Short mmCIF file of C-alpha atoms and ligand atoms in Angstrom, two decimals:
data_model
loop_
_atom_site.label_atom_id
_atom_site.label_comp_id
_atom_site.label_asym_id
_atom_site.label_seq_id
_atom_site.Cartn_x
_atom_site.Cartn_y
_atom_site.Cartn_z
CA UNK A 842 -42.38 10.83 8.36
CA UNK A 843 -39.71 10.67 5.75
CA UNK A 844 -40.64 8.97 2.47
CA UNK A 845 -37.90 7.27 0.48
CA UNK A 846 -39.44 4.17 -1.04
CA UNK A 847 -42.48 4.86 -3.18
CA UNK A 848 -44.66 2.22 -4.81
CA UNK A 849 -46.90 3.23 -7.70
CA UNK A 850 -49.74 0.79 -8.41
CA UNK A 851 -51.01 0.90 -11.97
CA UNK A 852 -48.76 1.90 -14.86
CA UNK A 853 -51.51 3.33 -17.13
CA UNK A 854 -51.95 6.90 -18.39
CA UNK A 855 -51.28 8.53 -15.02
CA UNK A 856 -49.40 5.84 -13.09
CA UNK A 857 -46.33 5.70 -15.29
CA UNK A 858 -46.07 9.50 -15.29
CA UNK A 859 -46.23 9.60 -11.48
CA UNK A 860 -43.61 6.85 -11.21
CA UNK A 861 -41.21 8.61 -13.56
CA UNK A 862 -41.72 11.98 -11.89
CA UNK A 863 -40.89 10.52 -8.46
CA UNK A 864 -37.89 8.60 -9.82
CA UNK A 865 -36.64 11.74 -11.56
CA UNK A 866 -36.74 13.59 -8.25
CA UNK A 867 -34.64 10.92 -6.54
CA UNK A 868 -37.15 8.58 -4.89
CA UNK A 869 -36.70 4.84 -5.01
CA UNK A 870 -39.75 3.81 -7.03
CA UNK A 871 -41.36 0.42 -7.50
CA UNK A 872 -43.87 0.16 -10.33
CA UNK A 873 -46.53 -2.46 -9.72
CA UNK A 874 -49.09 -3.69 -12.26
CA UNK A 875 -51.11 -6.85 -12.76
CA UNK A 876 -48.82 -8.55 -15.30
CA UNK A 877 -45.23 -8.54 -16.50
CA UNK A 878 -46.43 -7.86 -20.07
CA UNK A 879 -48.05 -4.60 -18.95
CA UNK A 880 -44.88 -3.65 -17.08
CA UNK A 881 -42.84 -4.28 -20.24
CA UNK A 882 -45.10 -1.80 -22.04
CA UNK A 883 -44.54 0.72 -19.24
CA UNK A 884 -40.78 0.45 -19.78
CA UNK A 885 -41.14 1.55 -23.41
CA UNK A 886 -43.45 4.39 -22.35
CA UNK A 887 -40.76 5.63 -19.94
CA UNK A 888 -38.36 6.02 -22.86
CA UNK A 889 -40.86 8.24 -24.70
CA UNK A 890 -41.58 10.19 -21.53
CA UNK A 891 -37.90 10.85 -20.93
CA UNK A 892 -37.83 12.74 -24.26
CA UNK A 893 -40.68 14.96 -23.01
CA UNK A 894 -38.65 15.60 -19.84
CA UNK A 895 -35.70 16.67 -22.02
CA UNK A 896 -37.84 19.07 -24.01
CA UNK A 897 -40.12 20.35 -21.27
CA UNK A 898 -37.79 20.43 -18.26
CA UNK A 899 -34.39 20.62 -19.97
CA UNK A 900 -33.54 17.34 -18.25
CA UNK A 901 -30.01 16.10 -18.94
CA UNK A 902 -29.18 12.54 -19.96
CA UNK A 903 -27.37 12.14 -16.65
CA UNK A 904 -30.49 13.08 -14.69
CA UNK A 905 -32.59 10.74 -16.81
CA UNK A 906 -30.14 7.88 -16.24
CA UNK A 907 -30.56 8.39 -12.49
CA UNK A 908 -34.36 8.35 -12.92
CA UNK A 909 -34.18 5.04 -14.82
CA UNK A 910 -31.91 3.60 -12.13
CA UNK A 911 -34.47 4.55 -9.47
CA UNK A 912 -37.21 2.53 -11.19
CA UNK A 913 -37.96 -1.07 -10.21
CA UNK A 914 -40.76 -3.26 -11.53
CA UNK A 915 -42.81 -6.13 -10.17
CA UNK A 916 -46.17 -7.81 -10.66
CA UNK A 917 -45.96 -9.40 -7.20
CA UNK A 918 -48.00 -7.28 -4.79
CA UNK A 919 -46.18 -8.37 -1.60
CA UNK A 920 -42.79 -7.69 -3.15
CA UNK A 921 -44.04 -4.31 -4.42
CA UNK A 922 -45.02 -3.20 -0.93
CA UNK A 923 -42.25 -4.88 1.04
CA UNK A 924 -40.50 -1.73 2.20
CA UNK A 925 -42.84 0.98 0.92
CA UNK A 926 -43.13 4.27 2.79
CA UNK A 927 -45.76 5.57 0.40
CA UNK A 928 -48.11 3.78 -1.98
CA UNK A 929 -49.64 5.86 -4.77
CA UNK A 930 -52.61 4.06 -6.24
CA UNK A 931 -53.42 4.74 -9.90
CA UNK A 932 -55.51 1.68 -10.75
CA UNK A 933 -58.62 2.08 -12.99
CA UNK A 934 -61.38 4.48 -11.95
CA UNK A 935 -63.75 1.74 -10.89
CA UNK A 936 -65.03 1.37 -7.32
CA UNK A 937 -65.00 -2.45 -7.37
CA UNK A 938 -61.41 -2.63 -8.68
CA UNK A 939 -60.22 -0.07 -6.12
CA UNK A 940 -61.97 -1.80 -3.19
CA UNK A 941 -60.53 -5.15 -4.22
CA UNK A 942 -57.08 -3.56 -4.55
CA UNK A 943 -57.17 -1.94 -1.07
CA UNK A 944 -58.44 -5.12 0.56
CA UNK A 945 -55.47 -7.02 -0.86
CA UNK A 946 -52.92 -4.33 -0.22
CA UNK A 947 -54.02 -3.78 3.39
CA UNK A 948 -53.00 -7.38 4.10
CA UNK A 949 -49.48 -7.18 2.66
CA UNK A 950 -48.30 -3.59 3.24
CA UNK A 951 -46.14 -2.87 6.30
CA UNK A 952 -47.75 -0.79 9.03
CA UNK A 953 -45.70 2.28 8.13
CA UNK A 954 -46.98 2.55 4.54
CA UNK A 955 -49.12 5.60 3.76
CA UNK A 956 -51.70 5.00 1.02
CA UNK A 957 -52.57 7.79 -1.44
CA UNK A 958 -55.21 7.49 -4.13
CA UNK A 959 -55.00 9.41 -7.40
CA UNK A 960 -58.73 8.88 -8.04
CA UNK A 961 -60.38 11.75 -9.94
CA UNK A 962 -63.96 11.11 -8.91
CA UNK A 963 -64.13 8.70 -5.96
CA UNK A 964 -63.98 10.44 -2.59
CA UNK A 965 -61.35 8.91 -0.27
CA UNK A 966 -63.96 8.31 2.48
CA UNK A 967 -65.60 5.80 0.11
CA UNK A 968 -62.44 3.70 0.25
CA UNK A 969 -61.00 4.55 3.67
CA UNK A 970 -62.42 1.58 5.60
CA UNK A 971 -61.15 -0.92 3.03
CA UNK A 972 -57.59 0.29 3.50
CA UNK A 973 -57.51 -0.92 7.12
CA UNK A 974 -55.61 2.30 7.99
CA UNK A 975 -57.95 5.27 7.42
CA UNK A 976 -55.67 7.67 9.33
CA UNK A 977 -52.86 6.86 6.87
CA UNK A 978 -55.06 7.19 3.78
CA UNK A 979 -55.36 10.34 1.66
CA UNK A 980 -55.95 11.54 -1.91
CA UNK A 981 -53.04 12.84 -3.96
CA UNK A 982 -54.39 13.94 -7.31
CA UNK A 983 -52.22 14.72 -10.30
CA UNK A 984 -53.10 16.12 -13.71
CA UNK A 985 -52.31 14.47 -17.03
CA UNK A 986 -48.86 15.51 -18.31
CA UNK A 987 -47.74 15.83 -14.72
CA UNK A 988 -44.33 17.34 -15.50
CA UNK A 989 -46.03 20.27 -17.29
CA UNK A 990 -49.32 20.61 -15.43
CA UNK A 991 -47.73 20.12 -12.05
CA UNK A 992 -50.64 20.43 -9.65
CA UNK A 993 -50.58 18.10 -6.67
CA UNK A 994 -53.97 18.28 -4.99
CA UNK A 995 -53.61 16.80 -1.50
CA UNK A 996 -57.03 16.07 -0.03
CA UNK A 997 -57.83 14.75 3.45
CA UNK A 998 -60.85 12.73 4.41
CA UNK A 999 -62.23 13.12 7.94
CA UNK A 1000 -59.96 10.46 9.44
CA UNK A 1001 -56.64 11.35 7.76
CA UNK A 1002 -54.08 12.30 10.41
CA UNK A 1003 -52.46 15.74 10.33
CA UNK A 1004 -49.04 14.09 10.20
CA UNK A 1005 -49.93 12.19 7.03
CA UNK A 1006 -51.51 15.28 5.45
CA UNK A 1007 -48.31 17.29 6.03
CA UNK A 1008 -46.01 14.48 4.94
CA UNK A 1009 -47.86 14.04 1.63
CA UNK A 1010 -47.82 17.81 1.02
CA UNK A 1011 -44.04 17.73 1.53
CA UNK A 1012 -43.73 14.74 -0.78
CA UNK A 1013 -45.73 16.48 -3.52
CA UNK A 1014 -43.37 19.46 -3.30
CA UNK A 1015 -40.34 17.16 -3.30
CA UNK A 1016 -41.32 15.72 -6.69
CA UNK A 1017 -41.74 19.12 -8.32
CA UNK A 1018 -45.45 19.64 -7.79
CA UNK A 1019 -47.17 22.79 -6.66
CA UNK A 1020 -48.81 21.26 -3.58
CA UNK A 1021 -52.43 22.30 -3.08
CA UNK A 1022 -53.73 21.40 0.40
CA UNK A 1023 -57.46 20.59 0.51
CA UNK A 1024 -58.76 20.38 4.07
CA UNK A 1025 -62.18 18.85 3.43
CA UNK A 1026 -63.43 16.33 0.91
CA UNK A 1027 -64.66 17.92 -2.27
CA UNK A 1028 -65.79 16.12 -5.43
CA UNK A 1029 -63.62 17.47 -8.25
CA UNK A 1030 -60.98 18.77 -5.83
CA UNK A 1031 -60.23 22.46 -6.55
CA UNK A 1032 -59.29 22.35 -10.23
CA UNK A 1033 -62.43 20.65 -11.47
CA UNK A 1034 -64.66 22.49 -8.99
CA UNK A 1035 -63.54 25.68 -10.70
CA UNK A 1036 -63.39 24.34 -14.22
CA UNK A 1037 -66.67 22.43 -14.54
CA UNK A 1038 -69.02 25.42 -13.97
CA UNK A 1039 -67.00 27.48 -16.49
CA UNK A 1040 -67.24 24.78 -19.16
CA UNK A 1041 -70.94 24.13 -18.45
CA UNK A 1042 -71.77 27.83 -18.71
CA UNK A 1043 -69.88 28.13 -21.99
CA UNK A 1044 -71.77 25.16 -23.43
CA UNK A 1045 -75.10 26.65 -22.31
CA UNK A 1046 -74.33 30.04 -23.90
CA UNK A 1047 -73.50 28.23 -27.14
CA UNK A 1048 -76.45 25.81 -27.22
CA UNK A 1049 -78.89 28.61 -26.28
CA UNK A 1050 -77.44 30.62 -29.20
CA UNK A 1051 -76.55 33.52 -26.89
CA UNK A 1052 -73.25 33.82 -28.71
CA UNK A 1053 -70.80 31.83 -30.84
CA UNK A 1054 -67.80 29.75 -29.77
CA UNK A 1055 -65.15 32.27 -30.75
CA UNK A 1056 -66.88 35.22 -29.10
CA UNK A 1057 -67.39 33.26 -25.88
CA UNK A 1058 -63.70 32.30 -25.76
CA UNK A 1059 -62.59 35.78 -26.76
CA UNK A 1060 -64.68 37.29 -23.95
CA UNK A 1061 -63.01 35.08 -21.36
CA UNK A 1062 -59.52 35.71 -22.74
CA UNK A 1063 -59.84 39.51 -22.93
CA UNK A 1064 -61.60 39.82 -19.60
CA UNK A 1065 -59.25 37.61 -17.58
CA UNK A 1066 -56.02 37.49 -19.58
CA UNK A 1067 -56.28 33.68 -19.83
CA UNK A 1068 -54.35 32.12 -22.73
CA UNK A 1069 -57.43 30.24 -23.97
CA UNK A 1070 -61.16 30.22 -23.44
CA UNK A 1071 -63.50 27.42 -22.32
CA UNK A 1072 -63.87 25.90 -25.81
CA UNK A 1073 -60.10 25.91 -26.24
CA UNK A 1074 -59.87 24.13 -22.88
CA UNK A 1075 -62.45 21.55 -23.98
CA UNK A 1076 -60.30 20.77 -27.04
CA UNK A 1077 -57.44 19.99 -24.62
CA UNK A 1078 -59.59 17.86 -22.30
CA UNK A 1079 -61.01 15.99 -25.30
CA UNK A 1080 -64.55 16.37 -26.61
CA UNK A 1081 -65.29 12.69 -25.95
CA UNK A 1082 -64.78 13.27 -22.23
CA UNK A 1083 -66.83 16.49 -22.31
CA UNK A 1084 -69.60 14.61 -24.12
CA UNK A 1085 -69.49 11.68 -21.65
CA UNK A 1086 -69.79 13.98 -18.64
CA UNK A 1087 -72.75 15.81 -20.20
CA UNK A 1088 -74.43 12.58 -21.30
CA UNK A 1089 -74.19 11.14 -17.78
CA UNK A 1090 -75.65 14.40 -16.38
CA UNK A 1091 -78.40 14.38 -19.04
CA UNK A 1092 -79.35 10.77 -18.28
CA UNK A 1093 -79.34 11.20 -14.52
CA UNK A 1094 -80.99 14.63 -14.21
CA UNK A 1095 -83.14 14.67 -17.40
CA UNK A 1096 -82.24 18.37 -17.56
CA UNK A 1097 -83.38 19.71 -20.95
CA UNK A 1098 -80.27 21.86 -21.41
CA UNK A 1099 -77.92 18.93 -20.66
CA UNK A 1100 -79.85 16.79 -23.15
CA UNK A 1101 -79.54 19.53 -25.80
CA UNK A 1102 -75.81 19.93 -25.12
CA UNK A 1103 -75.06 16.22 -25.29
CA UNK A 1104 -77.05 15.77 -28.52
CA UNK A 1105 -75.29 18.69 -30.20
CA UNK A 1106 -71.83 17.53 -29.08
CA UNK A 1107 -72.51 14.04 -30.37
CA UNK A 1108 -73.97 15.05 -33.75
CA UNK A 1109 -71.62 17.89 -34.61
CA UNK A 1110 -68.38 16.70 -33.01
CA UNK A 1111 -68.09 13.13 -31.67
CA UNK A 1112 -69.81 11.43 -34.64
CA UNK A 1113 -67.69 13.46 -37.06
CA UNK A 1114 -64.43 12.50 -35.32
CA UNK A 1115 -63.86 16.10 -34.24
CA UNK A 1116 -62.55 15.25 -30.81
CA UNK A 1117 -60.23 18.14 -29.99
CA UNK A 1118 -56.44 18.29 -30.07
CA UNK A 1119 -56.13 14.50 -30.11
CA UNK A 1120 -57.78 14.32 -33.56
CA UNK A 1121 -56.37 17.62 -34.85
CA UNK A 1122 -59.86 19.13 -35.02
CA UNK A 1123 -62.45 20.10 -32.47
CA UNK A 1124 -63.87 23.52 -31.75
CA UNK A 1125 -60.64 24.75 -33.37
CA UNK A 1126 -58.23 23.28 -35.95
CA UNK A 1127 -54.70 22.30 -34.82
CA UNK A 1128 -51.74 22.82 -34.71
CA UNK A 1129 -52.52 26.53 -35.26
CA UNK A 1130 -55.82 27.22 -33.48
CA UNK A 1131 -57.51 30.54 -34.31
CA UNK A 1132 -57.33 31.72 -30.69
CA UNK A 1133 -53.53 31.78 -30.90
CA UNK A 1134 -53.58 34.08 -33.94
CA UNK A 1135 -52.62 37.70 -33.51
CA UNK A 1136 -55.94 39.25 -34.41
CA UNK A 1137 -58.18 36.92 -32.43
CA UNK A 1138 -58.53 39.28 -29.50
CA UNK A 1139 -59.28 42.32 -31.62
P1 NAD B 1681 -55.53 3.49 -16.95
O1 NAD B 1681 -56.69 2.63 -17.27
O2 NAD B 1681 -54.77 4.16 -18.05
O3 NAD B 1681 -54.45 2.64 -16.11
C1 NAD B 1681 -54.79 1.79 -15.06
C2 NAD B 1681 -53.63 0.81 -14.86
O4 NAD B 1681 -53.94 0.04 -13.70
C3 NAD B 1681 -53.43 -0.17 -16.00
O5 NAD B 1681 -52.05 -0.25 -16.31
C4 NAD B 1681 -53.95 -1.50 -15.44
O6 NAD B 1681 -53.26 -2.63 -15.95
C5 NAD B 1681 -53.64 -1.32 -13.97
N1 NAD B 1681 -54.44 -2.15 -13.08
C6 NAD B 1681 -55.67 -2.69 -13.26
N2 NAD B 1681 -56.04 -3.39 -12.15
C7 NAD B 1681 -55.02 -3.27 -11.27
C8 NAD B 1681 -54.78 -3.77 -9.97
N3 NAD B 1681 -55.68 -4.50 -9.34
N4 NAD B 1681 -53.60 -3.47 -9.38
C9 NAD B 1681 -52.68 -2.72 -10.01
N5 NAD B 1681 -52.84 -2.21 -11.24
C10 NAD B 1681 -54.00 -2.49 -11.86
O7 NAD B 1681 -56.04 4.57 -15.91
P2 NAD B 1681 -55.51 6.06 -15.63
O8 NAD B 1681 -56.13 7.01 -16.59
O9 NAD B 1681 -54.04 6.03 -15.44
O10 NAD B 1681 -56.24 6.33 -14.25
C11 NAD B 1681 -55.76 5.78 -13.05
C12 NAD B 1681 -56.27 6.60 -11.89
O11 NAD B 1681 -55.79 7.94 -12.05
C13 NAD B 1681 -57.79 6.73 -11.84
O12 NAD B 1681 -58.21 6.70 -10.52
C14 NAD B 1681 -58.08 8.08 -12.48
O13 NAD B 1681 -59.25 8.68 -11.97
C15 NAD B 1681 -56.87 8.85 -12.05
N6 NAD B 1681 -56.56 10.01 -12.89
C16 NAD B 1681 -56.52 9.90 -14.25
C17 NAD B 1681 -56.24 11.03 -15.03
C18 NAD B 1681 -56.17 10.95 -16.55
O14 NAD B 1681 -56.08 12.01 -17.19
N7 NAD B 1681 -56.15 9.77 -17.15
C19 NAD B 1681 -55.98 12.28 -14.40
C20 NAD B 1681 -55.98 12.33 -13.00
C21 NAD B 1681 -56.28 11.19 -12.26
#
């Protein structure tokens, strides 16, 4: 399997980053979205992104010109898939939308096209049947700010063929990702399976008044050499997302600690607009958070 033509469906937060990354690394990319107006917006976002590539990757104007040349746009699904070797799906995280998308795409994509979902929380086996080609279906999960946080989690479901698994791993490497093979389905892949327990434990230590935010982060940083602690990480993720995850867990499990955590996050942070880096204030104040100061680890 040799991928050349890549179609990215959905040009939202993640989709346009994936498309640009693949175009930058020389693939012929077609960006598909539901309307031409949305695609016009994507074009302006690519210009902003190219500046980040200059700063973050020292990309030259010549390289960026090639990336722009490799990008094509269409809101016609059949045209988008016409000669696709690989489809990367980054449509909204909603089961109904994804099922509807795969039902449509399975009818128009050529037999050769491999389908990869970037879904963060829906296991590929939930969608596999709808694709009409379960052996050519897989998850390829990127992180936000893909050019900087370049993890490519490649996760099989029970029916994915070994050939497809290997080809997608090679593709992830070819677009500058650190490819992370995942042999069995796992909610949260590897990154979030590691991260979520850390963040939950930090929140519990705080809410149970075992220690304070700075001491908890300092402990983690000194003990492991990490550049930031769990509360620093939550400022990056965004406190709204952290709150939403805890609120869903509180509502579904009725766990008293999750209820306490979600109430405290809402009252002391979300309602006050302290949302993390995005709002300039969260557990720390930005752009110079305390944990980056010289004496923090003393
Ligand atoms: P988003 O809402 O920003 O973008 C979704 C895009 O899909 C929009 O441009 C929308 O117009 C388009 N769309 C809607 N219906 C469509 C359809 N039927 N066909 C084609 N395009 C359609 O969403 P996002 O944050 O980019 O998330 C997309 C996927 O990526 C989700 O599965 C999400 O779990 C995953 N993801 C997101 C992040 C993140 O940080 N945002 C990180 C990793 C993975």
